[in-house]
Structures are given as C-alpha cells and as structure tokens.
mmCIF file of C-alpha atoms and ligand atoms in Angstrom:
data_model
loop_
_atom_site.group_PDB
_atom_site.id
_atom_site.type_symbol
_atom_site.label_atom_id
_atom_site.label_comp_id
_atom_site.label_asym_id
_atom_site.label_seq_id
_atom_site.Cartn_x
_atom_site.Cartn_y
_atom_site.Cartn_z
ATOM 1 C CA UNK A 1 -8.708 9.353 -10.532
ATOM 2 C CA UNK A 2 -7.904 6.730 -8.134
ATOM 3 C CA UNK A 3 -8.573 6.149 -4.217
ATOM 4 C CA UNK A 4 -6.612 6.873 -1.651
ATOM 5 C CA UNK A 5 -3.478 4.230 -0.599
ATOM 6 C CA UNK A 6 -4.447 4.047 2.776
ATOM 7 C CA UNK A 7 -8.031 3.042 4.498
ATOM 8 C CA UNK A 8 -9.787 5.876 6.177
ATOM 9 C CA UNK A 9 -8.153 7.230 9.523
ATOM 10 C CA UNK A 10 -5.222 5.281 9.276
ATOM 11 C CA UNK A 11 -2.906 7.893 8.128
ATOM 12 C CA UNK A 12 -2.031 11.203 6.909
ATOM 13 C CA UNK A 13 -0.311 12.854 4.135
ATOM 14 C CA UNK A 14 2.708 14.471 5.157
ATOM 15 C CA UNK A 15 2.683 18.151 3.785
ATOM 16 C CA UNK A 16 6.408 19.149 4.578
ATOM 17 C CA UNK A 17 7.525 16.857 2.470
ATOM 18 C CA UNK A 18 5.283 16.785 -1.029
ATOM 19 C CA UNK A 19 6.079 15.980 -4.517
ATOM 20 C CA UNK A 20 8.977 17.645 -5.925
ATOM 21 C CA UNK A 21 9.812 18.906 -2.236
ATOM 22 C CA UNK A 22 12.754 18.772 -0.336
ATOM 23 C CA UNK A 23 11.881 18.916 3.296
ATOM 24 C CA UNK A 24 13.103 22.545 3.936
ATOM 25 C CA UNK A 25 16.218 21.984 1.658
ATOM 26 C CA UNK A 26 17.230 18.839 4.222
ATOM 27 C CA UNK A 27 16.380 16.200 1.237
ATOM 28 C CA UNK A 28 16.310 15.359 -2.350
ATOM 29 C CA UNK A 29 13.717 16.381 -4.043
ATOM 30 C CA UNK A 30 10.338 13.649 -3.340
ATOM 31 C CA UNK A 31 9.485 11.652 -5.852
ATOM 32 C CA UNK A 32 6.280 10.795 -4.280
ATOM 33 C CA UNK A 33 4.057 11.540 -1.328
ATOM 34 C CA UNK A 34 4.638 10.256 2.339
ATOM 35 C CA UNK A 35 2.279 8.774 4.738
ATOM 36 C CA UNK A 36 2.530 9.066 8.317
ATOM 37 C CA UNK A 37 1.029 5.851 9.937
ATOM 38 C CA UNK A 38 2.014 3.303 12.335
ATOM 39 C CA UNK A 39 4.026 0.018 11.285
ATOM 40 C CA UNK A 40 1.756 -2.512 10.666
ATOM 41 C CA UNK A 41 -0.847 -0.951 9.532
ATOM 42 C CA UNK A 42 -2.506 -1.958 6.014
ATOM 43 C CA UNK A 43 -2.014 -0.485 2.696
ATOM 44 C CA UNK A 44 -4.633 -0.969 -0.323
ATOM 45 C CA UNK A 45 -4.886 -0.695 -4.377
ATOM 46 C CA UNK A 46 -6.035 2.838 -5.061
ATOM 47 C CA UNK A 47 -7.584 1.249 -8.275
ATOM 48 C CA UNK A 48 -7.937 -2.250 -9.768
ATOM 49 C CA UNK A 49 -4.440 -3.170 -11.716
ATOM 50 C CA UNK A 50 -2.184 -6.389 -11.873
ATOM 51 C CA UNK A 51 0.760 -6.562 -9.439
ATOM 52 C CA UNK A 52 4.167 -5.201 -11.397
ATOM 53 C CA UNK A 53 6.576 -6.747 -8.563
ATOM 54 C CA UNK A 54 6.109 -7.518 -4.759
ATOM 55 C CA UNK A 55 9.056 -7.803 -3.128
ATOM 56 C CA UNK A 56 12.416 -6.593 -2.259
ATOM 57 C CA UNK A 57 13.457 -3.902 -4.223
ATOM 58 C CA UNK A 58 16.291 -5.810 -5.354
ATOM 59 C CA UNK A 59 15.647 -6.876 -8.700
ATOM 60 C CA UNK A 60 14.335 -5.527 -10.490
ATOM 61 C CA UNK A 61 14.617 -2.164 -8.593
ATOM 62 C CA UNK A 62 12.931 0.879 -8.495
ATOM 63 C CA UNK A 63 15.176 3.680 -6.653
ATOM 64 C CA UNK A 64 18.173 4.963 -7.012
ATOM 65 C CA UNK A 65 19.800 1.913 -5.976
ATOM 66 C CA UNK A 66 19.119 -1.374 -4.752
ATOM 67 C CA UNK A 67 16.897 -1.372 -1.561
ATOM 68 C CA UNK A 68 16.302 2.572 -1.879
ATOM 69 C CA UNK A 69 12.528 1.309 -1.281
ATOM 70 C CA UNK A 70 12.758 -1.898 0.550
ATOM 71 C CA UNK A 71 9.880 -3.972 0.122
ATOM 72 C CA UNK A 72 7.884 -2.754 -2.969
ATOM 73 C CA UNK A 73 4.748 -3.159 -4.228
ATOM 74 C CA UNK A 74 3.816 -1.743 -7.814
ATOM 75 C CA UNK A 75 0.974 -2.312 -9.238
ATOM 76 C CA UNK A 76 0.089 -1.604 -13.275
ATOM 77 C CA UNK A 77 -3.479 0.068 -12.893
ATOM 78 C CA UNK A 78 -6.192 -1.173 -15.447
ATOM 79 C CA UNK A 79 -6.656 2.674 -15.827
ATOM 80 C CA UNK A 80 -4.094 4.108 -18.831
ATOM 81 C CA UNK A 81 -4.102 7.553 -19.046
ATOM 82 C CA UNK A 82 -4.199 8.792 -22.877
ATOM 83 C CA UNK A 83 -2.699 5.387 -23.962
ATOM 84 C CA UNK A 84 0.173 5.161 -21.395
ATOM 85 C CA UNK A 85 0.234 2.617 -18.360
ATOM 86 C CA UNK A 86 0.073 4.329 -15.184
ATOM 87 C CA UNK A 87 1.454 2.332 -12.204
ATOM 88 C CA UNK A 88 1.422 3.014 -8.122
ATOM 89 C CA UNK A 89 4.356 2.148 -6.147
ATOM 90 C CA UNK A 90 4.059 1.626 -2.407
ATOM 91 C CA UNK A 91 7.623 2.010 -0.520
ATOM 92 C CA UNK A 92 8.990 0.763 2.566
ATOM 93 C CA UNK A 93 6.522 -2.123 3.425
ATOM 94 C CA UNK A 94 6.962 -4.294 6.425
ATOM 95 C CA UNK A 95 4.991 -7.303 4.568
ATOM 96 C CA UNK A 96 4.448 -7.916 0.886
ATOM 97 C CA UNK A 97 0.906 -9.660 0.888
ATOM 98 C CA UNK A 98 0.622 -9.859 -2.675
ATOM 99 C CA UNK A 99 2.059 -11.672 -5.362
ATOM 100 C CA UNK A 100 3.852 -10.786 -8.546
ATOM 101 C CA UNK A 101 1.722 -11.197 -11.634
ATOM 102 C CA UNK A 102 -1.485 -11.386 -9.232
ATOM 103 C CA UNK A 103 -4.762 -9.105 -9.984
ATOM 104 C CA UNK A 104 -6.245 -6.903 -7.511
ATOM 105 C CA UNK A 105 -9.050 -4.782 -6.797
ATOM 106 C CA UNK A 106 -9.536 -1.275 -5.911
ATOM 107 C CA UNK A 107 -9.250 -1.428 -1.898
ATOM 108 C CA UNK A 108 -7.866 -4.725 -1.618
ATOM 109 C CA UNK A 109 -4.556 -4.912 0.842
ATOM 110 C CA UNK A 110 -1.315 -5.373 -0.884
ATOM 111 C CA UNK A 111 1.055 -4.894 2.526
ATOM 112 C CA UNK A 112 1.677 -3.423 5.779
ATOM 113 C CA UNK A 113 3.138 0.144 6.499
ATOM 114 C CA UNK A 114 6.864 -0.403 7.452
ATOM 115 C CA UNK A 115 10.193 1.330 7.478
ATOM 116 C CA UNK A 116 12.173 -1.346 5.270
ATOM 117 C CA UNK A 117 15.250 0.860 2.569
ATOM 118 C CA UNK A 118 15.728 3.878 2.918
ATOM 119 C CA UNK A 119 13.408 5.521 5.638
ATOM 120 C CA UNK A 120 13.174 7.444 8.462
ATOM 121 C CA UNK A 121 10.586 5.633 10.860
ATOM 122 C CA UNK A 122 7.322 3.681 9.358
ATOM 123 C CA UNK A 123 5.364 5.211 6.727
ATOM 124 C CA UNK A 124 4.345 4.740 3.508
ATOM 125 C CA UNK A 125 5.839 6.539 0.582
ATOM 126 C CA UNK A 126 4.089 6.617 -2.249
ATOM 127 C CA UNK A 127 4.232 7.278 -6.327
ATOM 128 C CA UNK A 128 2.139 7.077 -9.433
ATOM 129 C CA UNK A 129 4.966 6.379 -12.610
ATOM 130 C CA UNK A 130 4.058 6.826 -16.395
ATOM 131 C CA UNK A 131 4.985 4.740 -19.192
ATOM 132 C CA UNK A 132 6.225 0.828 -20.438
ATOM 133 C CA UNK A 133 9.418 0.727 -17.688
ATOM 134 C CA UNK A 134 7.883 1.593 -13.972
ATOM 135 C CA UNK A 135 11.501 0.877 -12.721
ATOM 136 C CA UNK A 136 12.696 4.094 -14.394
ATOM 137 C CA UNK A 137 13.338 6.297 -11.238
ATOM 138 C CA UNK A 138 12.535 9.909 -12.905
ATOM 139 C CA UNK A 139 8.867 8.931 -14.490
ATOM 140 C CA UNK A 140 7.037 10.091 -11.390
ATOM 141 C CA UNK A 141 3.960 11.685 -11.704
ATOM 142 C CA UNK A 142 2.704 13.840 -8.210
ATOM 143 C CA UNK A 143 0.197 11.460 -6.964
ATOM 144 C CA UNK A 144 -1.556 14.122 -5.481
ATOM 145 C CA UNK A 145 -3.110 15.171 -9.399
ATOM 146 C CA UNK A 146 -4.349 11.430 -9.700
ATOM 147 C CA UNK A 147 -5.968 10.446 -6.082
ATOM 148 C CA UNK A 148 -9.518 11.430 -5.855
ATOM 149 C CA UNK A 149 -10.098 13.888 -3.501
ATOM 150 C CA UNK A 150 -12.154 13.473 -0.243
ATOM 151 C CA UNK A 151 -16.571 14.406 -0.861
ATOM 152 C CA UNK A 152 -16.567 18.245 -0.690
ATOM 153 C CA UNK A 153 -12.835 18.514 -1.669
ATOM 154 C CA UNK A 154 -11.292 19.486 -5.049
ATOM 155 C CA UNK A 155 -8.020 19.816 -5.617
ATOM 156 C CA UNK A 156 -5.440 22.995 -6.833
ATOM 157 C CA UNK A 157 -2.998 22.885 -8.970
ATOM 158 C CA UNK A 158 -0.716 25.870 -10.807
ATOM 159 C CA UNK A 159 2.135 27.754 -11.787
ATOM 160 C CA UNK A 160 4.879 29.601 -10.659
ATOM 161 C CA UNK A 161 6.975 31.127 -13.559
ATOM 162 C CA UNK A 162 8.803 34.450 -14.252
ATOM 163 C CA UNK A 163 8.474 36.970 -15.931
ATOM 164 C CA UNK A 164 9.298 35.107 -19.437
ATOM 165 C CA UNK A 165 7.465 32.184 -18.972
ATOM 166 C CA UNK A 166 9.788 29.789 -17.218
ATOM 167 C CA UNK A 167 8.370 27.489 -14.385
ATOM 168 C CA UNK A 168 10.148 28.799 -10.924
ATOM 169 C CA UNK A 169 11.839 26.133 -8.828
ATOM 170 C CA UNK A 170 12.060 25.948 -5.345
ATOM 171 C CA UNK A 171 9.516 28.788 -4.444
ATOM 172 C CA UNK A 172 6.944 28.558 -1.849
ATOM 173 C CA UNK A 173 3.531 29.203 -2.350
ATOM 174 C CA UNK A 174 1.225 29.611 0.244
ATOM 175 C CA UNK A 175 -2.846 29.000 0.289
ATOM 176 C CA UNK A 176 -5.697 30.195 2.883
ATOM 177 C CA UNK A 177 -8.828 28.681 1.679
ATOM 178 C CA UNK A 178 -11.913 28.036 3.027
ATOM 179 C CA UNK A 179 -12.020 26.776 6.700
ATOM 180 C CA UNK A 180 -8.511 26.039 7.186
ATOM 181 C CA UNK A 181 -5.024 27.623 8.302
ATOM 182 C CA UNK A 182 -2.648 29.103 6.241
ATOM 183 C CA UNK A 183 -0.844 26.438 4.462
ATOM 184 C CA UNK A 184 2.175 25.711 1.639
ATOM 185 C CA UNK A 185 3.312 23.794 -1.375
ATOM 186 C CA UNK A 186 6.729 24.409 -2.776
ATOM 187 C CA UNK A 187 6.898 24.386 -6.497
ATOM 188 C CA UNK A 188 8.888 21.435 -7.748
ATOM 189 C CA UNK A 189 12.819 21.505 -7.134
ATOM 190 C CA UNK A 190 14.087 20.048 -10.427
ATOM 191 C CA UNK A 191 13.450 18.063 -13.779
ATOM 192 C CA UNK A 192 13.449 15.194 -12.230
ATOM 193 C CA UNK A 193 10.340 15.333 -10.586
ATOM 194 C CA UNK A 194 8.273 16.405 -13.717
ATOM 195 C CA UNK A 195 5.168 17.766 -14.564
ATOM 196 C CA UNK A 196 1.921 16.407 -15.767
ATOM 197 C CA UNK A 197 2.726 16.676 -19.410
ATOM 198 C CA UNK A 198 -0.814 18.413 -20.035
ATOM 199 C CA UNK A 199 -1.105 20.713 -17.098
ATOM 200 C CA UNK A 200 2.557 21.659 -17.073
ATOM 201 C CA UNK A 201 2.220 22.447 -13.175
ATOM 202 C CA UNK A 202 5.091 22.975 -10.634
ATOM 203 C CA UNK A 203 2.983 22.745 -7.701
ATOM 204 C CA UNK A 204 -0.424 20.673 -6.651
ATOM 205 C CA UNK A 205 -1.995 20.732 -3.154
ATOM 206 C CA UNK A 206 -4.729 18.325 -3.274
ATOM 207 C CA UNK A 207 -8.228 17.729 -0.352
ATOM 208 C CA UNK A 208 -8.775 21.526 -0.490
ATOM 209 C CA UNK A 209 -12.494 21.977 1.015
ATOM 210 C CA UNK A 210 -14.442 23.449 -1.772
ATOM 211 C CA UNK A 211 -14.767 27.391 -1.524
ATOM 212 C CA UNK A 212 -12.287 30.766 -2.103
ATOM 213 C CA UNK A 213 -8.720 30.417 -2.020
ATOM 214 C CA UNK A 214 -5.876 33.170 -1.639
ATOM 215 C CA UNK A 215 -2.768 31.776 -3.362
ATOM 216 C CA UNK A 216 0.004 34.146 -2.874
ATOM 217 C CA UNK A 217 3.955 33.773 -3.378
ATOM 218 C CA UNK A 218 6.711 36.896 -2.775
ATOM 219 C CA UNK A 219 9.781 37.451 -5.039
ATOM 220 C CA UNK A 220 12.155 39.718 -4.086
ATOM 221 C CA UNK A 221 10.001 41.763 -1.515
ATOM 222 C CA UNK A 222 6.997 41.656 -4.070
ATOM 223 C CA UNK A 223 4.124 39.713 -2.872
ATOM 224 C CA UNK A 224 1.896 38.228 -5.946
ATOM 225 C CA UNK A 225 -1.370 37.094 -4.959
ATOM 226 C CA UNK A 226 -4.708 35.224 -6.446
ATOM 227 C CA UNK A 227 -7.987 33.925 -5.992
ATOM 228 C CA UNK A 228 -9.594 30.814 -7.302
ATOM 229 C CA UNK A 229 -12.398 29.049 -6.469
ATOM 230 C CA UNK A 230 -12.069 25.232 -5.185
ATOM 231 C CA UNK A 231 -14.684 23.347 -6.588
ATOM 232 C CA UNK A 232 -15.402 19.883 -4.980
ATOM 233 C CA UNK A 233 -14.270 17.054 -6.942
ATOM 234 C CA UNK A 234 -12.779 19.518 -9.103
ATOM 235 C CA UNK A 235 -9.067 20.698 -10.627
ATOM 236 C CA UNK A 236 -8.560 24.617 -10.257
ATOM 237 C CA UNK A 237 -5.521 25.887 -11.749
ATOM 238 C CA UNK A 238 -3.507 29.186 -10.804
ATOM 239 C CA UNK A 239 -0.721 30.834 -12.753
ATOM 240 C CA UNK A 240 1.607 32.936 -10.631
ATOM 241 C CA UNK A 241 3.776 35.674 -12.743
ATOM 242 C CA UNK A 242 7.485 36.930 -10.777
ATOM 243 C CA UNK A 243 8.145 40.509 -11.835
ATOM 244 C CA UNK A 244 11.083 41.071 -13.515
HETATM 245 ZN ZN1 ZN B 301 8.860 9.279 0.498
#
C-alpha cells in the first residue's frame, strides 16, 4: 500500500464524489478520487516510482481527450502488484515540478494543486492505473484499496449483488461505524470503472477508525443490513445480497 498524495492537513478526500461515483447522478462516473485543497498547495509520490510524463496532458494523453487532465503527473511506482506496473496519476496541477523520466521518492513533491483541464475549482484528482499503457483511460483501479490507511484506521471494502450473483450498480450503501456519523459509498456505476480483479468489489470506503460497523443498503423497500469489524491497518470485506 502506498501513502497518501497529499502531506498531512493539507486536504481532504471528497466523499460525494468517490471511485466509480457520479456525484448524485450530476457526473460521469470517477475514475479516481478528488482532493479538496487550495491552489498552490503541494502534491507528493505516494511511493517511490520513476516519472511516466509531467506535463500537459497533450501528448501523450491520459483522459478522454486532450487536456481532460491538464497538467499531469504519472508516476510508474517501483511497487508491481502480482507482476503488473501500477502507476498514480495526479490531475489538474497548477505546476509540474518534476521531470519526465526522473526518479522520485515516496513523499517527494511532484506539483502544486491547481484547476488546469477539466475541473471545477482547485483540487487534486487522483488515480492508481494497472498495466504496460497508463494512458489507457478505463485501467483505473479505486485508489482508495491501495493508499494506506491513517494509524488506527483499516479500510472496507464489499459487495452489492442480487439475488443471482451479479454486482449491483449504482446503489448506495451506507456505514455507521465506530465514532463517526452515518456515512455512504455508492457501488460503482459501470464497467468502466472496474474492480480489483481479486476482490471483485463494487464499493470501498477507506480511513474507517478500527471497531463495529453497520453496513446496510435497501432494495425495493427491503433494508439488508451487516456487521463487520474494522480492523486497523486492515481490509474487511462485506457481501450484500438484494432479494429477488
Ligand atoms: Zn476527479
């Protein structure tokens, strides 16, 4: 697992807006996970790796289209994960401080938080991609299964499928765990925001302070619930069964 893209207290993760999420059905589906922090402000290698591309995302580019992420960074981690390269892309810099082909260590900055492509105000949007070609738009990963989680955190993960098995798009789940607020994770809205090929999740809500969770999800006036245990540092994983 790998550190977190920001430095302490400089920003948040944005939780309306997750992997696979679409902002209350107002946008695509993320490919990533935002950031909200102030322009300016510095963003660092979650693990030691050799800058991809710094730059304009231009060309080579990384989005849908040309300057979908503005100034890039992506950096191929010195971490594979069961033989395949595993890259982190940081989106809509205001400053590229790093060089193509350069190394860099966990921590070091590679940029400033900016609003450059296709974004709504400063903040950092971020990915972890899988495989030889990081400019292929649909080999996201959800960052939040791969970023270690904070000391006394672990981090949930599950399933939402019906009653034959099929992961559930689109469906919010909701979690009340120790010390905290109700809060949600919708599972993932399509196939092109895929799961971990070993978990097979649809939803992930990681920095879950370790103790009991209630995960519950309603279908059709049904309310499904269950309770895990977060353990810190760990991965707990829920399947949630629709009735017919
Ligand atoms: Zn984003």
């Amino acid at each position: 697992m790998f550190g977190e893209p920001l430095p302490p207290g400089i920003g948040g993760l944005s939780t309306n807006y997750r992997y696979g999420m679409t902002w209350d059905g107002t946008l695509a589906p993320h490919h990533g996970s935002d950031y909200t922090s102030a322009l300016g402000q510095p963003v660092i290698a979650v693990g030691a790796g050799t800058v991809f591309y710094g730059g304009p995302d231009m060309g080579p580019f990384f989005g849908i289209k040309p300057d979908f992420y503005g100034n890039v960074v992506v950096i191929k981690l010195d971490t594979a994960w069961n033989e395949t390269d595993v890259y982190a892309l940081y989106g809509h810099l205001d400053t590229v401080l790093v060089q193509t082909g350069a190394a860099v260590s966990a921590g070091e900055v590679l940029g400033t938080v900016g609003e450059t492509g296709v974004a709504y105000g400063p903040h950092l949007h971020f990915e972890i991609r899988i495989g030889d070609d990081p400019t292929i738009y649909t080999r996201v990963r959800n960052p939040e299964l791969w970023l270690r989680p904070q000391p006394f955190h672990g981090v949930l993960a599950g399933r939402v499928v019906n009653a034959a098995g099929y992961l559930v798009p689109g469906q919010r789940v909701y979690y009340e765990c120790a010390n905290s607020r109700k809060r949600h994770v919708d599972t993932y809205w399509d196939i092109y925001t895929p799961s971990d090929r070993v978990l097979l999740e649809n939803f992930v809500a990681g920095n879950i302070l370790a103790g009991e969770c209630v995960i519950t999800t309603e279908w059709a006036g049904t309310r499904i619930e269950k309770t895990t245990r977060i353990e810190k540092g760990k991965l707990s994983f829920v399947v949630l069964t629709l009735p017919d």
